[in-house]
Coordinates of C-alpha atoms and ligand atoms in Angstrom, one line a residue:
X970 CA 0.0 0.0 0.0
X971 CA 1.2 3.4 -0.9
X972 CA 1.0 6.4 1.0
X973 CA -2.0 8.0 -1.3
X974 CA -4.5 9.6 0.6
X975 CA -8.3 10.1 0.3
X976 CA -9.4 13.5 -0.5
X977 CA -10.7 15.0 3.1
X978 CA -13.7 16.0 2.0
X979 CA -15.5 16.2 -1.9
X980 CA -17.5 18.1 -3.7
X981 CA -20.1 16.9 -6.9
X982 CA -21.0 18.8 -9.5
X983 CA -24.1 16.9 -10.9
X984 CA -25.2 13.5 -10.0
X985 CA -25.9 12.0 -12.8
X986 CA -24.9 8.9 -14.4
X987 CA -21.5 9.4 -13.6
X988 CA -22.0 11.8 -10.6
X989 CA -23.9 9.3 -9.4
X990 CA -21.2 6.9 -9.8
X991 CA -18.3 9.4 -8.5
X992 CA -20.4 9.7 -5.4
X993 CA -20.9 6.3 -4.7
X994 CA -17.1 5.7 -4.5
X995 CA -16.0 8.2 -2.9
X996 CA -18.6 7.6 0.2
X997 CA -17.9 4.3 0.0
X998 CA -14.4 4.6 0.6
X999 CA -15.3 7.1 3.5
X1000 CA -15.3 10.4 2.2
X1001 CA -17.9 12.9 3.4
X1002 CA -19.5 14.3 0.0
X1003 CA -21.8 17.3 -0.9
X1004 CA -23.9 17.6 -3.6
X1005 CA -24.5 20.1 -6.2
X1006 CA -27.5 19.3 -8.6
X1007 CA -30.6 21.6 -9.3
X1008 CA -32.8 18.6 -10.9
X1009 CA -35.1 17.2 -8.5
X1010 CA -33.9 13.2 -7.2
X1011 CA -30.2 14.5 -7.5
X1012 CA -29.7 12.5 -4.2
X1013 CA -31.6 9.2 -4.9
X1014 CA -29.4 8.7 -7.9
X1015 CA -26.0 9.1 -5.5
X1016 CA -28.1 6.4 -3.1
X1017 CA -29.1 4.3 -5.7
X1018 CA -25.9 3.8 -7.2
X1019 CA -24.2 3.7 -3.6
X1020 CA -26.2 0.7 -3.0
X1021 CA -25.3 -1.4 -6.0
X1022 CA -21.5 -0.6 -5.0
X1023 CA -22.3 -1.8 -2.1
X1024 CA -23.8 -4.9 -3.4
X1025 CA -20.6 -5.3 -5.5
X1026 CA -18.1 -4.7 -3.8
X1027 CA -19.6 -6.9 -0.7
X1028 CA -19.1 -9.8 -4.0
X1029 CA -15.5 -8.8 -4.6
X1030 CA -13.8 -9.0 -0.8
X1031 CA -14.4 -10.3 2.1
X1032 CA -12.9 -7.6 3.5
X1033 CA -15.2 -4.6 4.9
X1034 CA -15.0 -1.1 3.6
X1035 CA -14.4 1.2 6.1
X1036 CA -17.1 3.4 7.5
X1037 CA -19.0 5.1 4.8
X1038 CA -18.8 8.9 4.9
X1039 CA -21.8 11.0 4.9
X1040 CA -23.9 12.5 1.8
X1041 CA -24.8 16.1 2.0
X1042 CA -27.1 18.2 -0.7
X1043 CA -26.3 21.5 -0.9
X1044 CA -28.3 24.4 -2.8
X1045 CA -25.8 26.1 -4.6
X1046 CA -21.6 25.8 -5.8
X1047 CA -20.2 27.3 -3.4
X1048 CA -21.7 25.3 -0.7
X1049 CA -20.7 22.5 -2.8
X1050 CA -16.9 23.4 -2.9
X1051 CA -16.6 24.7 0.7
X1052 CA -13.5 22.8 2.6
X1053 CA -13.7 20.3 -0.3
X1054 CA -9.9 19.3 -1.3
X1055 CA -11.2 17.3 -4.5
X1056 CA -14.3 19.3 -6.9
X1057 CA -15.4 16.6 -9.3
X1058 CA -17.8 18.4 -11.9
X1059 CA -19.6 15.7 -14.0
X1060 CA -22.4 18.1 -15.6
X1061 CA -24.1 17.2 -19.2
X1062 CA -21.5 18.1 -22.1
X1063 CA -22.0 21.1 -22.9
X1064 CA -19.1 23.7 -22.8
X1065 CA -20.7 26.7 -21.7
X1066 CA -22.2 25.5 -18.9
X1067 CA -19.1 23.7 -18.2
X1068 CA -17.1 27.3 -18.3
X1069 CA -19.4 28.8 -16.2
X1070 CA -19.6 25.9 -13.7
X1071 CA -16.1 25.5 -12.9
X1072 CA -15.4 29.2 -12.8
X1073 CA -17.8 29.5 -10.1
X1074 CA -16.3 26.3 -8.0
X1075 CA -12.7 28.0 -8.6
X1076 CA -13.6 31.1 -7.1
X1077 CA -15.4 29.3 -4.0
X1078 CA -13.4 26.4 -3.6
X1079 CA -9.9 26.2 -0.9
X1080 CA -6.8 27.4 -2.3
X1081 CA -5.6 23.4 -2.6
X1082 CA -8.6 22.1 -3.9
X1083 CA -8.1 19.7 -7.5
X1084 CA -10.6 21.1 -9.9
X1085 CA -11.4 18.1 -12.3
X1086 CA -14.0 17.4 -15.2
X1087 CA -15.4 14.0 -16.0
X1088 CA -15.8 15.7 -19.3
X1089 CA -16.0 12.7 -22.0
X1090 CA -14.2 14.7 -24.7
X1091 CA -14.1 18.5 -24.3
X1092 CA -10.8 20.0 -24.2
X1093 CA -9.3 20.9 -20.6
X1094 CA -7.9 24.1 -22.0
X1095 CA -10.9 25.6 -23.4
X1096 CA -13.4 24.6 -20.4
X1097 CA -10.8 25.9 -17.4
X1098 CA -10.5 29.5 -19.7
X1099 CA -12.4 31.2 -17.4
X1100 CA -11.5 29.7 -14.4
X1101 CA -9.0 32.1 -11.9
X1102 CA -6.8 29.3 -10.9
X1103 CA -6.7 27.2 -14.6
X1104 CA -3.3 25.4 -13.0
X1105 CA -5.4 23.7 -10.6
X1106 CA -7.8 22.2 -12.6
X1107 CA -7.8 19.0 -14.9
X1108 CA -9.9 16.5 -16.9
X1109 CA -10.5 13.3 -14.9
X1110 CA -12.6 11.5 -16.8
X1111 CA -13.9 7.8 -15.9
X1112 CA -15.9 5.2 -17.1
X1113 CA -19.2 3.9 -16.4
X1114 CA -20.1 2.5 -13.3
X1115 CA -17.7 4.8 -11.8
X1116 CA -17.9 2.9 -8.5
X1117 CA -16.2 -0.9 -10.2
X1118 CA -14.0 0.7 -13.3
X1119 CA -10.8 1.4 -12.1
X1120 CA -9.6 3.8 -15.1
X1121 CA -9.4 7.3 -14.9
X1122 CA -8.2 9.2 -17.8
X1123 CA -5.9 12.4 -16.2
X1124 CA -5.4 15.0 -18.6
X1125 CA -4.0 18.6 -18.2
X1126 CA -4.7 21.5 -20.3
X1127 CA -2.0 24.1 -20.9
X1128 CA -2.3 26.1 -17.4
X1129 CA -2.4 22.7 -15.3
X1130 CA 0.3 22.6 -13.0
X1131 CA 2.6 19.1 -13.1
X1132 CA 1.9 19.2 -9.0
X1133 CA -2.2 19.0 -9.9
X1134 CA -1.7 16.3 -12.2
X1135 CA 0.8 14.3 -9.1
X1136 CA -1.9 15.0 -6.5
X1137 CA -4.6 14.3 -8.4
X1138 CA -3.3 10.7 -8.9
X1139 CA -3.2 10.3 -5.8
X1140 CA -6.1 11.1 -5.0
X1141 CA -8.1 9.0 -7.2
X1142 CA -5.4 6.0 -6.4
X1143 CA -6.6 5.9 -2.5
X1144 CA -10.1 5.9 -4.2
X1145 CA -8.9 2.5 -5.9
X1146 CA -8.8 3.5 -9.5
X1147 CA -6.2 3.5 -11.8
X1148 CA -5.2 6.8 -13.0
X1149 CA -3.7 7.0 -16.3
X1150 CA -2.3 10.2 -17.7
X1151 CA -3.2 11.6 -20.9
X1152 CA 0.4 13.2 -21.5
X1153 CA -1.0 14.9 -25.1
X1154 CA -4.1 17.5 -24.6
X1155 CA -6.2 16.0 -27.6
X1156 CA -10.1 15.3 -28.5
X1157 CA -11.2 12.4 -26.8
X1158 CA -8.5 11.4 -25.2
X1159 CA -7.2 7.8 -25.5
X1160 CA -10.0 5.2 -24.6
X1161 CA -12.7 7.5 -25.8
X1162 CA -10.8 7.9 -29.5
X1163 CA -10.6 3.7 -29.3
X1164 CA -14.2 3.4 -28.0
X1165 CA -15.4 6.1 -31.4
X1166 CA -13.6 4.1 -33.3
X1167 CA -15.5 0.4 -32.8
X1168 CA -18.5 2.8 -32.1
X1169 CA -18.3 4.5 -35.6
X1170 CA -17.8 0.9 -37.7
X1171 CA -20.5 -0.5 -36.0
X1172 CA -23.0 2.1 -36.9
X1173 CA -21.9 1.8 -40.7
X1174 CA -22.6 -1.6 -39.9
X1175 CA -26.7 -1.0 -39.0
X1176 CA -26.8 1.5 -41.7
X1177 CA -25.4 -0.6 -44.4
X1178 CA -27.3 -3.3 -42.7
X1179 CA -25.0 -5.7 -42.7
X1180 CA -25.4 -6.8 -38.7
X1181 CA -28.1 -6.0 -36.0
X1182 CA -27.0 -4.3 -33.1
X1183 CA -27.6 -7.9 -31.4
X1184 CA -25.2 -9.2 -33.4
X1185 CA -23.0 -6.4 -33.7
X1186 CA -22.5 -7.1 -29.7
X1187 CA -22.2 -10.6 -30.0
X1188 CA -19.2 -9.9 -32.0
X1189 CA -17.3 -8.5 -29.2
X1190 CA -18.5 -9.6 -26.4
X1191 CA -18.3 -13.4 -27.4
X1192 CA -14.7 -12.7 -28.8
X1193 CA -12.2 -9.7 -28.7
X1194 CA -14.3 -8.6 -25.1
X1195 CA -13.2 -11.2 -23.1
X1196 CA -9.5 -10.3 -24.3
X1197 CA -9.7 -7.3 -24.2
X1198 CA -10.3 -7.6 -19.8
X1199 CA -7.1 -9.2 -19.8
X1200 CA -4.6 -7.5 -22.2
X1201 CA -4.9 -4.9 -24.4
X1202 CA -4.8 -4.2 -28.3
X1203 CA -1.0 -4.2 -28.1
X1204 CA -0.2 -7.3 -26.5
X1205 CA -3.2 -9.8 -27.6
X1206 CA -1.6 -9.4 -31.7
X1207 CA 1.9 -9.7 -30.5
X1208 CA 0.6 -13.0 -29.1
X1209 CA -1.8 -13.6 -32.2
X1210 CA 1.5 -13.4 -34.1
X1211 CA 2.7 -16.3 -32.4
X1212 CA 6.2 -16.9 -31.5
X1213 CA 7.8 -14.8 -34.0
X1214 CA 6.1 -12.2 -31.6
X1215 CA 4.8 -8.0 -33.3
X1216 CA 7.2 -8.0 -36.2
X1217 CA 5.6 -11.0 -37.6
X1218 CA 2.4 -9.6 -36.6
X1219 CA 2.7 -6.7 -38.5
X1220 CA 4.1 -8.4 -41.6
X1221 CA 1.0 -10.3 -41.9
X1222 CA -1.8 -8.0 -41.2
X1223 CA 0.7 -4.7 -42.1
X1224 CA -0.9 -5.0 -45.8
X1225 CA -4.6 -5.5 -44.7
X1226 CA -4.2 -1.7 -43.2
X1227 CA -4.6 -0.6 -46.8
X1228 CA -7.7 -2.8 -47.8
X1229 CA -10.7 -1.2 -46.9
X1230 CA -12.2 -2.8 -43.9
X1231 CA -13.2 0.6 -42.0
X1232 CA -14.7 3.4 -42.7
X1233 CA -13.2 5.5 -40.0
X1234 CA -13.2 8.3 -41.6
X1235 CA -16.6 9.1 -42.7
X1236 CA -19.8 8.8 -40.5
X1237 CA -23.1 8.1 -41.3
X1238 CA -26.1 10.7 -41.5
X1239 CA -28.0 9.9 -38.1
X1240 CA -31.3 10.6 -39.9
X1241 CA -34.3 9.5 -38.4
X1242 CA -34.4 5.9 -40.7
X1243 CA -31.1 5.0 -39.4
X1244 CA -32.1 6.4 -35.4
X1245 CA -35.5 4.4 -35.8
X1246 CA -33.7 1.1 -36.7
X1247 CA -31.1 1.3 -34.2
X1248 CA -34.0 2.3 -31.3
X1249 CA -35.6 -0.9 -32.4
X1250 CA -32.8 -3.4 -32.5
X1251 CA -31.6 -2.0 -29.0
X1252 CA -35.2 -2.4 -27.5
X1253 CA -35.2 -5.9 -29.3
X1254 CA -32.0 -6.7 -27.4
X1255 CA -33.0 -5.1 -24.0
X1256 CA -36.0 -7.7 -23.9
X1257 CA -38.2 -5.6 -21.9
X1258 CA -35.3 -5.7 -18.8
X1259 CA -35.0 -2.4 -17.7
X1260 CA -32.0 -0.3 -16.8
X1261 CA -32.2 -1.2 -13.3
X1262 CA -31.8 -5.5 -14.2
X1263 CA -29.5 -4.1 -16.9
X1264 CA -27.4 -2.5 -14.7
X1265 CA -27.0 -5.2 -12.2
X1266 CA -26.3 -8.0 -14.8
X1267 CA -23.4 -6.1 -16.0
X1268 CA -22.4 -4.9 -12.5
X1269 CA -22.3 -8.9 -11.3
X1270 CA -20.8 -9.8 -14.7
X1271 CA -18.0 -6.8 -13.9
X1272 CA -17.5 -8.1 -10.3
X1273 CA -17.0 -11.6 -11.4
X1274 CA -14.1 -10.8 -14.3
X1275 CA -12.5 -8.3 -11.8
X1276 CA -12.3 -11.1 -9.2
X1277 CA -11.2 -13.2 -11.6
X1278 CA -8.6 -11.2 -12.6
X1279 CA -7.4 -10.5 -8.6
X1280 CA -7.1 -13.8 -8.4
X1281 CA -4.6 -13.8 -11.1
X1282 CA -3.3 -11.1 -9.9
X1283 CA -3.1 -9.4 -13.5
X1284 CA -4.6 -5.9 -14.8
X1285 CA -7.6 -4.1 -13.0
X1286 CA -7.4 -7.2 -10.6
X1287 CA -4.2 -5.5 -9.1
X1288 CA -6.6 -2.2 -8.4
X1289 CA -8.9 -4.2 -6.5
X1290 CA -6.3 -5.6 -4.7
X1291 CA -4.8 -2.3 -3.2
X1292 CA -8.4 -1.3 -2.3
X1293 CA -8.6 -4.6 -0.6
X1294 CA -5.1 -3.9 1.2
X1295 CA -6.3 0.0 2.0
X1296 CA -9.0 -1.2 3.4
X1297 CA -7.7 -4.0 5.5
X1298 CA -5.4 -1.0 6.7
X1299 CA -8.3 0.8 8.2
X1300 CA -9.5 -2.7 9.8
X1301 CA -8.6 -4.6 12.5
X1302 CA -5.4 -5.9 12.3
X1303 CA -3.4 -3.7 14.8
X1304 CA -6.5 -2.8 17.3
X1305 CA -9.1 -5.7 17.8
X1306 CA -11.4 -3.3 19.5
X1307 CA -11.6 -0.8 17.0
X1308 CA -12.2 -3.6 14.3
X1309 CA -14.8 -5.1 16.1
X1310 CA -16.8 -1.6 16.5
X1311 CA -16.2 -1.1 12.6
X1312 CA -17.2 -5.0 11.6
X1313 CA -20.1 -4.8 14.1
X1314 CA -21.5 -1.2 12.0
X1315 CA -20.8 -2.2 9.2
X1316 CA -21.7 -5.8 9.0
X1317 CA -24.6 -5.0 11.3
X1318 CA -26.7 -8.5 12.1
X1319 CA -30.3 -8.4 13.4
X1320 CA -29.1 -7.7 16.7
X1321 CA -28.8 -11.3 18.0
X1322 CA -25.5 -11.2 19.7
X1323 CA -24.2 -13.3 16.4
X1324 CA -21.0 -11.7 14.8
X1325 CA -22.5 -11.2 10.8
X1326 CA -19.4 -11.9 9.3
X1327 CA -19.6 -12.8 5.7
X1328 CA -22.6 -12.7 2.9
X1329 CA -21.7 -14.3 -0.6
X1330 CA -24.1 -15.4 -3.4
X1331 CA -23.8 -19.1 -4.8
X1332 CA -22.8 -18.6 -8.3
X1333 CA -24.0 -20.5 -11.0
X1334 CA -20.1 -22.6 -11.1
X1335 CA -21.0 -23.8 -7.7
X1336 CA -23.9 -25.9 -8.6
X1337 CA -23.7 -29.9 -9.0
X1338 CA -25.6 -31.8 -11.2
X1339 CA -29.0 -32.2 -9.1
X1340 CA -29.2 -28.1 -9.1
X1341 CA -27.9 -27.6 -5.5
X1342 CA -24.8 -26.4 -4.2
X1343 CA -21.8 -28.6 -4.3
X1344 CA -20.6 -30.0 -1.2
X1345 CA -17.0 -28.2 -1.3
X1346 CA -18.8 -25.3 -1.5
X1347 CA -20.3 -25.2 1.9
X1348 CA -16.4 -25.3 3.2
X1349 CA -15.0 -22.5 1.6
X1350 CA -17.8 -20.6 2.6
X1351 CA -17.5 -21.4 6.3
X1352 CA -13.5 -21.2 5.9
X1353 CA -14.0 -18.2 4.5
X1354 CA -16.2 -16.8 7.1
X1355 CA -12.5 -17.9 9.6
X1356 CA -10.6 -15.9 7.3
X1357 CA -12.9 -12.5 8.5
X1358 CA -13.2 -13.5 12.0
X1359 CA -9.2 -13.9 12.2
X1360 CA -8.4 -10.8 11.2
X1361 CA -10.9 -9.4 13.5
X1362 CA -9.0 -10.3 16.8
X1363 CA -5.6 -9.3 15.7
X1364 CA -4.9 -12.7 14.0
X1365 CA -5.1 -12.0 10.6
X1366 CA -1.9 -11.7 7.7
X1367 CA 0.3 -9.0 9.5
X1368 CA 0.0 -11.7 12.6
X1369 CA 0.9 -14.5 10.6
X1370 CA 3.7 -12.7 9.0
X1371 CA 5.0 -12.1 12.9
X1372 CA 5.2 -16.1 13.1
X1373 CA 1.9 -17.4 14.3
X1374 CA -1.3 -18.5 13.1
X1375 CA -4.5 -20.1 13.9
X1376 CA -5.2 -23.5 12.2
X1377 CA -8.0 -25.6 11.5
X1378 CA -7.6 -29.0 13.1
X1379 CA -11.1 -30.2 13.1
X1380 CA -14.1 -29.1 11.2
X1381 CA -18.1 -30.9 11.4
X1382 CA -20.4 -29.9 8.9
X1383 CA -24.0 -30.3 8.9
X1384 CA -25.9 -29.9 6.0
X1385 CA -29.4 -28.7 6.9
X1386 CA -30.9 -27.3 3.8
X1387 CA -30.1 -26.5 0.1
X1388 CA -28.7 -23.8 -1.7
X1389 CA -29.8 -22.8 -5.3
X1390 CA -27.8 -20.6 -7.8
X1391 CA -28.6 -16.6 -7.4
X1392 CA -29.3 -17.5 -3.3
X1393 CA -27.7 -15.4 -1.0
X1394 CA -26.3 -17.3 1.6
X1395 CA -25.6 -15.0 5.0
X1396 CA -22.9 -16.0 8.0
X1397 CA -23.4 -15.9 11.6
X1398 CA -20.8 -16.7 13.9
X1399 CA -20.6 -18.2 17.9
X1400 CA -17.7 -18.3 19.5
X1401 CA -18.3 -21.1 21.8
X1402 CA -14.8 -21.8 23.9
X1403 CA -11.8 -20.3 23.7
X1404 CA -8.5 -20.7 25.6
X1405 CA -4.9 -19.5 25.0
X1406 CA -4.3 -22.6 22.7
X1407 CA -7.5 -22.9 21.3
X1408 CA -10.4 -21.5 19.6
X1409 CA -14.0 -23.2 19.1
X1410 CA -16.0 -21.7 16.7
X1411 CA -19.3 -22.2 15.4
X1412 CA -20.9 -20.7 12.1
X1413 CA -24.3 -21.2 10.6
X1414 CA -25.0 -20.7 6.8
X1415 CA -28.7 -19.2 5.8
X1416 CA -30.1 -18.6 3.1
X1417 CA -31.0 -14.4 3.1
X1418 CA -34.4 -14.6 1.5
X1419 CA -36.1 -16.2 4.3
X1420 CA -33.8 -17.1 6.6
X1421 CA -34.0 -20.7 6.6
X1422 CA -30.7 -22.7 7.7
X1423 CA -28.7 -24.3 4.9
X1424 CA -25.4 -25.8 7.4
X1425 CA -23.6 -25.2 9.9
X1426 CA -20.0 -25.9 10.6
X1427 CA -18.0 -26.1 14.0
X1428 CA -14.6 -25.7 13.9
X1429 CA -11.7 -26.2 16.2
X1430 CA -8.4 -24.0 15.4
X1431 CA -5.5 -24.4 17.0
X1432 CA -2.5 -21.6 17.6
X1433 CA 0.4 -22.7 16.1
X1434 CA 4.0 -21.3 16.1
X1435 CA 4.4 -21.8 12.9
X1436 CA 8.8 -22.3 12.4
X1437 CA 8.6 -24.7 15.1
X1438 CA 4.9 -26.2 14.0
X1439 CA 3.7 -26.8 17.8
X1440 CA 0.9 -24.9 19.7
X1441 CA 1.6 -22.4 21.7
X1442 CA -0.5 -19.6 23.7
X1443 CA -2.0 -16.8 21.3
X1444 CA -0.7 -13.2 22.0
X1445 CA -2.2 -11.3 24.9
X1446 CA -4.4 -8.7 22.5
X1447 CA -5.8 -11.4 20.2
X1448 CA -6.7 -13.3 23.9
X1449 CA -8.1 -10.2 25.0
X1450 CA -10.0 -9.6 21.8
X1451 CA -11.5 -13.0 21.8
X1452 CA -12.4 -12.3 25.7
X1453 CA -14.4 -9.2 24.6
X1454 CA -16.5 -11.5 22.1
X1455 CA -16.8 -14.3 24.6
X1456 CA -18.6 -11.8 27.1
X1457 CA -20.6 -9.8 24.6
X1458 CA -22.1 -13.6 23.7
X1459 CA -22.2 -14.5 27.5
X1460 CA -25.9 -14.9 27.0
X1461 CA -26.2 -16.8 23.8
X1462 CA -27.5 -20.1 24.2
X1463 CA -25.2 -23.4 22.7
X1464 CA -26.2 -24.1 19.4
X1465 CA -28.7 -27.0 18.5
X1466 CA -26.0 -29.3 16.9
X1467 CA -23.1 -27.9 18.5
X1468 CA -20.6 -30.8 19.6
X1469 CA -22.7 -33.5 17.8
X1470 CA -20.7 -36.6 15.6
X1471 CA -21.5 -38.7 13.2
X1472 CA -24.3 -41.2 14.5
X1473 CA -24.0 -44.7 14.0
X1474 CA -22.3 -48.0 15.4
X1475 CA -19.0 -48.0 15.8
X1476 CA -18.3 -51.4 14.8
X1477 CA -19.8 -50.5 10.9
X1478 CA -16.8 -48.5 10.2
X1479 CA -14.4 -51.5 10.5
X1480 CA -16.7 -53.6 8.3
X1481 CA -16.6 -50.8 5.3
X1482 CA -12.9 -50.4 5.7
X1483 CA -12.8 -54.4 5.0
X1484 CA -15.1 -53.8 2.2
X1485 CA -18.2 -55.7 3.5
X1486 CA -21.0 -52.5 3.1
Ligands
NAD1823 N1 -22.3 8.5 -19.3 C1 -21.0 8.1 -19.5 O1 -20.8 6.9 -19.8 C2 -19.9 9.0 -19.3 C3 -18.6 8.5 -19.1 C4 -17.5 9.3 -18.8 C5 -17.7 10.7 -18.7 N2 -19.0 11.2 -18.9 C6 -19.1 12.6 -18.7 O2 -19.7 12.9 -17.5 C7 -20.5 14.1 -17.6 C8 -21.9 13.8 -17.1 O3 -22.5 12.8 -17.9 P1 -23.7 11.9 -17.4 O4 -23.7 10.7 -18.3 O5 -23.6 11.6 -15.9 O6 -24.9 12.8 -17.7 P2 -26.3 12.8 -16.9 O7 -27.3 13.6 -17.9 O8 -26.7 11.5 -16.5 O9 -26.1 13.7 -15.6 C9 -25.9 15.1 -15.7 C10 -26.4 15.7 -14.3 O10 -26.0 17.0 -14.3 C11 -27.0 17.8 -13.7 N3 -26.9 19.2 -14.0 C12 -27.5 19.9 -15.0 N4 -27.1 21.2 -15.0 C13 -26.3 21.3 -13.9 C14 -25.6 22.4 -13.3 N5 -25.6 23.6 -13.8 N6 -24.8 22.1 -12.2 C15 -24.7 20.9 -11.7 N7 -25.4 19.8 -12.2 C16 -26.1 20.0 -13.3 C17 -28.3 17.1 -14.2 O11 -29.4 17.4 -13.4 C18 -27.9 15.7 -14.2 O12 -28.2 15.0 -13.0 C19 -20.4 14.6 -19.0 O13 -19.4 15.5 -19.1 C20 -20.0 13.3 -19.8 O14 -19.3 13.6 -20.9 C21 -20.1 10.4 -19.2

C-alpha cells in the first residue's frame, strides 16, 4: 500500500450517471461528500448507485470497507466546494455550462482544492479558460459505473500545473482507481478515440445493414471482449502473431491496413431511418429488462471478471487488490477493539448477539448436477467466514507474518438445507470456547431470502507457532479480543447441533474399511 490519501472532503457537481457513480465511491471509501445538482432526485441517484456498490463490492472482498462517509445536498456551488480538497464536476456536455460551472467552483473552492471534469471529450484548455486558478484544474474522466471501473483518464490543459496532475493521482489512487495520464491535450483522449472508433464501424454496420445491433454485440462480447479484460490491443496481436512475436504480426496483417475494412473516416447521416432502426434493435436486445436489471447484470458480470482477474493477480485485478489492502489498513489488524466496533456497524446483524461476518451469493459454477450447491462449496464458505473473524481479533496476515497463526484441526459440517444458484447465503458466527491454545468456533450458513438454515459448521483451530509447527499460547491482544467477544455472547444459548458426531455404530466402520457394506 502506498502512501495516497483520500481526499478530506469532496465536492459533486451533478449527480448523474456518472455523478452518481463518483459519489458512490468516494462515500464508500469514506469520504464525506456534498452535492450540487438543481434537478429534482439528485440524491436518490448518488443512493441508488451507492447501493449497487455496495452490493458489488460486498461480492469482490471479504474484506469490509471502512465506515461510509456522509452524503450532503447543498443548494448552490459554493456550498458544494466549501472545505472540499477534491471538486469533481460531472455536468451534461456542454461547454458553456461547463465554463461557467467550474469558474464559479474556482472562485469558491480552498486554495488546494483539485478542480477536475469528467468531461468525456471537451478539451481541458478551453473549459478551465475562465477559471481564476486554470493550474489547478484538470480532466479526470472515468468510465461507467464509476464505482467498479478502475480507469481514470488524467489530462492537463495548458495552465495545469505538473503538482495537480501528481496529486490528483493520488487522490483518485486511495479511491482505488487506476489513474492513467493523458500526457497529449487531444479530442477524446485515449479510450474514448478507441471506443469512437469500434462505435463508428458499428454504426456503418446498422446502416449498411449488414449486422443488428444484437449481433453487432455478439461480436465482441463473445470474442475480442473477453480479451480485451485481460490485455490490451497491443499485447493480444503480438501473441496472435505467435512466437515470432509483433514484427511478424505486422508483416502479416501490415498490408490489410490498406484494404478497406473501415470506414473510419466518414460517419453516417444519423437521420431518423437510421435512429429508428437502431431504437428498435436495441429495444429488441434489451428484452423488456430495464435499466435497473440491466445495470446489475453487467455490475455482477464486472464483479466476477474483476475477481477473476485479482485472483490472477493481472490488470484491474491489481486495483482491486490495493483497495482490498487499503482497506484492511483501516480494519482490525493492529487494534481488535476498534475492528470489532467497525465489523459490528458495518456488517450490522439483526441484533442477536451473532458476529454477521460474511454474505456471498452461490454462483451458478457452484452448482452440481441435481441443481444444488456442491458439497466443497459449503467449506469455503465457512472457511471463508474464519478468514474475517481472524483478522478481527488481531490474527489476521500482518500476525501470521509475525510467526503465528490459527489452524483448523477439526471441522463438522451439517448440512441442513439446500442452496440454489442466485441465493444469497448470510454467515453468523458463535464463539463457543476459547483458551490461549485454542479457539471453538461455530458458524451457521442461511439462506438471506427467508432465513432458513442451509449448514452449519464447528470448527476447532489451534495456535500454532508456525517455524517450530507446535501450539503455543496466542498473543495477549488477540486473547483479549476473543475475551471481549466471549462476554458480549455470555448470554447466547449453545447451538442445536453444536458438539454432535457422526451417528452410527461403531463397529460398521471397520466392516466398510474391510469392504463388507
Ligand atoms: N455516461 C457516461 O458513460 C460518461 C462516461 C464518462 C464521462 N462522462 C461525462 O460525465 C459528464 C456527465 O455525464 P452523465 O452521463 O452523468 O450525464 P447525466 O445527464 O446522467 O447527468 C448530468 C447531471 O448534471 C445535472 N446538471 C445539469 N445542470 C447542472 C448544473 N448547472 N450544475 C450541476 N449539475 C447540473 C443534471 O441534473 C444531471 O443530474 C459529461 O461531461 C459526460 O461527458 C459520461
Amino acid at each position: 500500500v502506498t502512501d495516497d490519501r483520500l481526499p478530506r472532503r469532496a465536492a459533486l457537481l451533478g449527480s448523474g450517471v456518472i455523478g452518481g457513480g463518483w459519489a458512490a465511491r468516494l462515500l464508500l471509501s469514506g469520504v464525506d461528500v456534498a452535492l450540487y445538482d438543481p434537478a429534482p432526485g439528485a440524491a436518490e441517484t448518488a443512493r441508488a448507485a451507492l447501493e449497487r456498490a455496495r452490493r458489488s463490492w460486498s461480492r469482490l472482498t471479504l474484506v469490509p470497507p471502512p465506515a461510509p462517509g456522509t452524503l450532503t445536498l447543498v443548494e448552490t456551488v459554493a456550498e458544494a466546494v466549501a472545505g472540499a480538497e477534491l471538486v469533481q464536476e460531472s455536468a451534461p456536455e456542454r461547454e458553456p455550462l461547463k465554463l461557467e460551472l467550474l469558474a464559479q467552483a474556482c472562485e469558491a473552492a480552498p486554495a488546494d482544492a483539485i478542480i477536475a471534469s469528467s468531461t468525456s471529450g471537451l478539451l481541458p484548455s478551453r473549459i478551465s479558460s475562465e477559471m481564476a486558478h486554470p493550474e489547478r484544474f484538470l480532466v479526470a474522466h472515468p468510465f461507467n459505473p464509476v464505482y467498479l471501473l478502475p480507469l481514470v483518464e488524467l489530462c492537463g490543459g495548458s495552465a495545469t500545473s505538473p503538482e495537480t496532475i501528481e496529486r490528483a493521482a493520488s487522490l483518485y489512487r486511495a479511491l482505488g482507481m487506476h489513474p492513467l495520464v493523458v500526457r497529449h491535450e487531444i479530442d477524446g483522449f485515449i479510450a474514448d478515440r478507441l471506443l469512437e472508433a469500434v462505435w463508428r464501424e458499428a454504426l456503418w454496420l446498422v446502416h449498411d445493414g449488414v449486422a443488428t445491433a444484437e449481433e453487432i454485440d455478439d461480436a465482441l462480447r463473445y470474442g475480442p471482449g473477453l480479451r480485451w479484460s485481460t490485455m490490451g490491443t497491443f499485447l493480444i496481436y503480438r501473441l496472435a502473431g505467435g512466437t515470432a512475436g509483433m514484427r511478424h504480426f505486422m508483416a502479416q496483417f501490415g498490408p490489410t491496413l490498406q484494404l478497406p475494412w473501415t470506414k473510419l473516416t466518414d460517419v453516417p447521416e444519423l437521420d431518423d431511418g437510421l435512429l429508428d432502426t437502431i431504437v428498435a434493435q436495441s429495444d429488441a436486445q434489451a428484452a423488456g429488462r430495464s435499466i435497473e436489471e440491466l445495470a446489475r447484470i453487467r455490475d455482477d458480470c464486472l464483479v466476477a471478471v474483476l475477481r477473476g482477474l485479482r485472483g490472477q493477480a493481472w490488470g484491474a485485478g491489481n486495483d482491486v487488490a490495493a483497495t482490498e489492502r487499503r482497506w484492511q489498513r483501516t480494519a482490525p489488524a493492529g487494534s481488535p477493539a476498534d475492528g470489532l466496533a467497525r465489523a459490528g456497524d458495518s456488517l450490522a446483524g439483526p441484533g442477536d448477539g451473532l458476529l454477521h461476518l460474511h454474505e456471498v451469493i452461490v454462483g451458478p459454477d457452484w452448482i452440481d448436477y441435481n441443481g444444488h450447491m456442491t458439497e466443497f462449496r459449503y467449506l469455503e464458505v465457512l472457511a471463508d467466514t474464519t478468514d474475517v473473524f481472524l483478522p478481527l481479533i488481531g490474527a489476521g496476515a500482518d500476525y501470521a507474518a509475525s510467526g503465528s497463526s490459527y489452524y483448523t484441526v477439526e471441522t463438522h459440517i451439517r448440512h441442513l438445507g439446500q442452496a440454489r444458484a442466485g441465493d444469497r447465503l448470510t454467515v453468523s458466527t458463535q464463539l463457543l470456547h476459547h483458551d490461549p491454545k485454542r479457539l471453538h468456533l461455530f458458524h451457521e450458513i442461511r439462506r438471506a431470502d427467508d432465513d432458513s438454515p442451509v449448514a452449519s459448521g464447528e470448527h476447532m483451530l489451534l495456535h500454532v507457532e508456525m517455524a517450530a509447527g507446535r501450539a503455543v499460547p496466542a498473543g495477549a491482544e488477540v486473547l483479549a479480543a476473543l475475551d471481549r467477544i466471549a462476554a458480549s455472547q455470555r448470554q447466547l444459548p449453545r447451538p442445536d447441533g453444536a458438539g454432535r458426531a457422526i451417528g452410527g455404530a461403531r463397529s460398521a466402520a471397520g466392516s466398510q474399511r474391510s469392504g463388507a457394506v
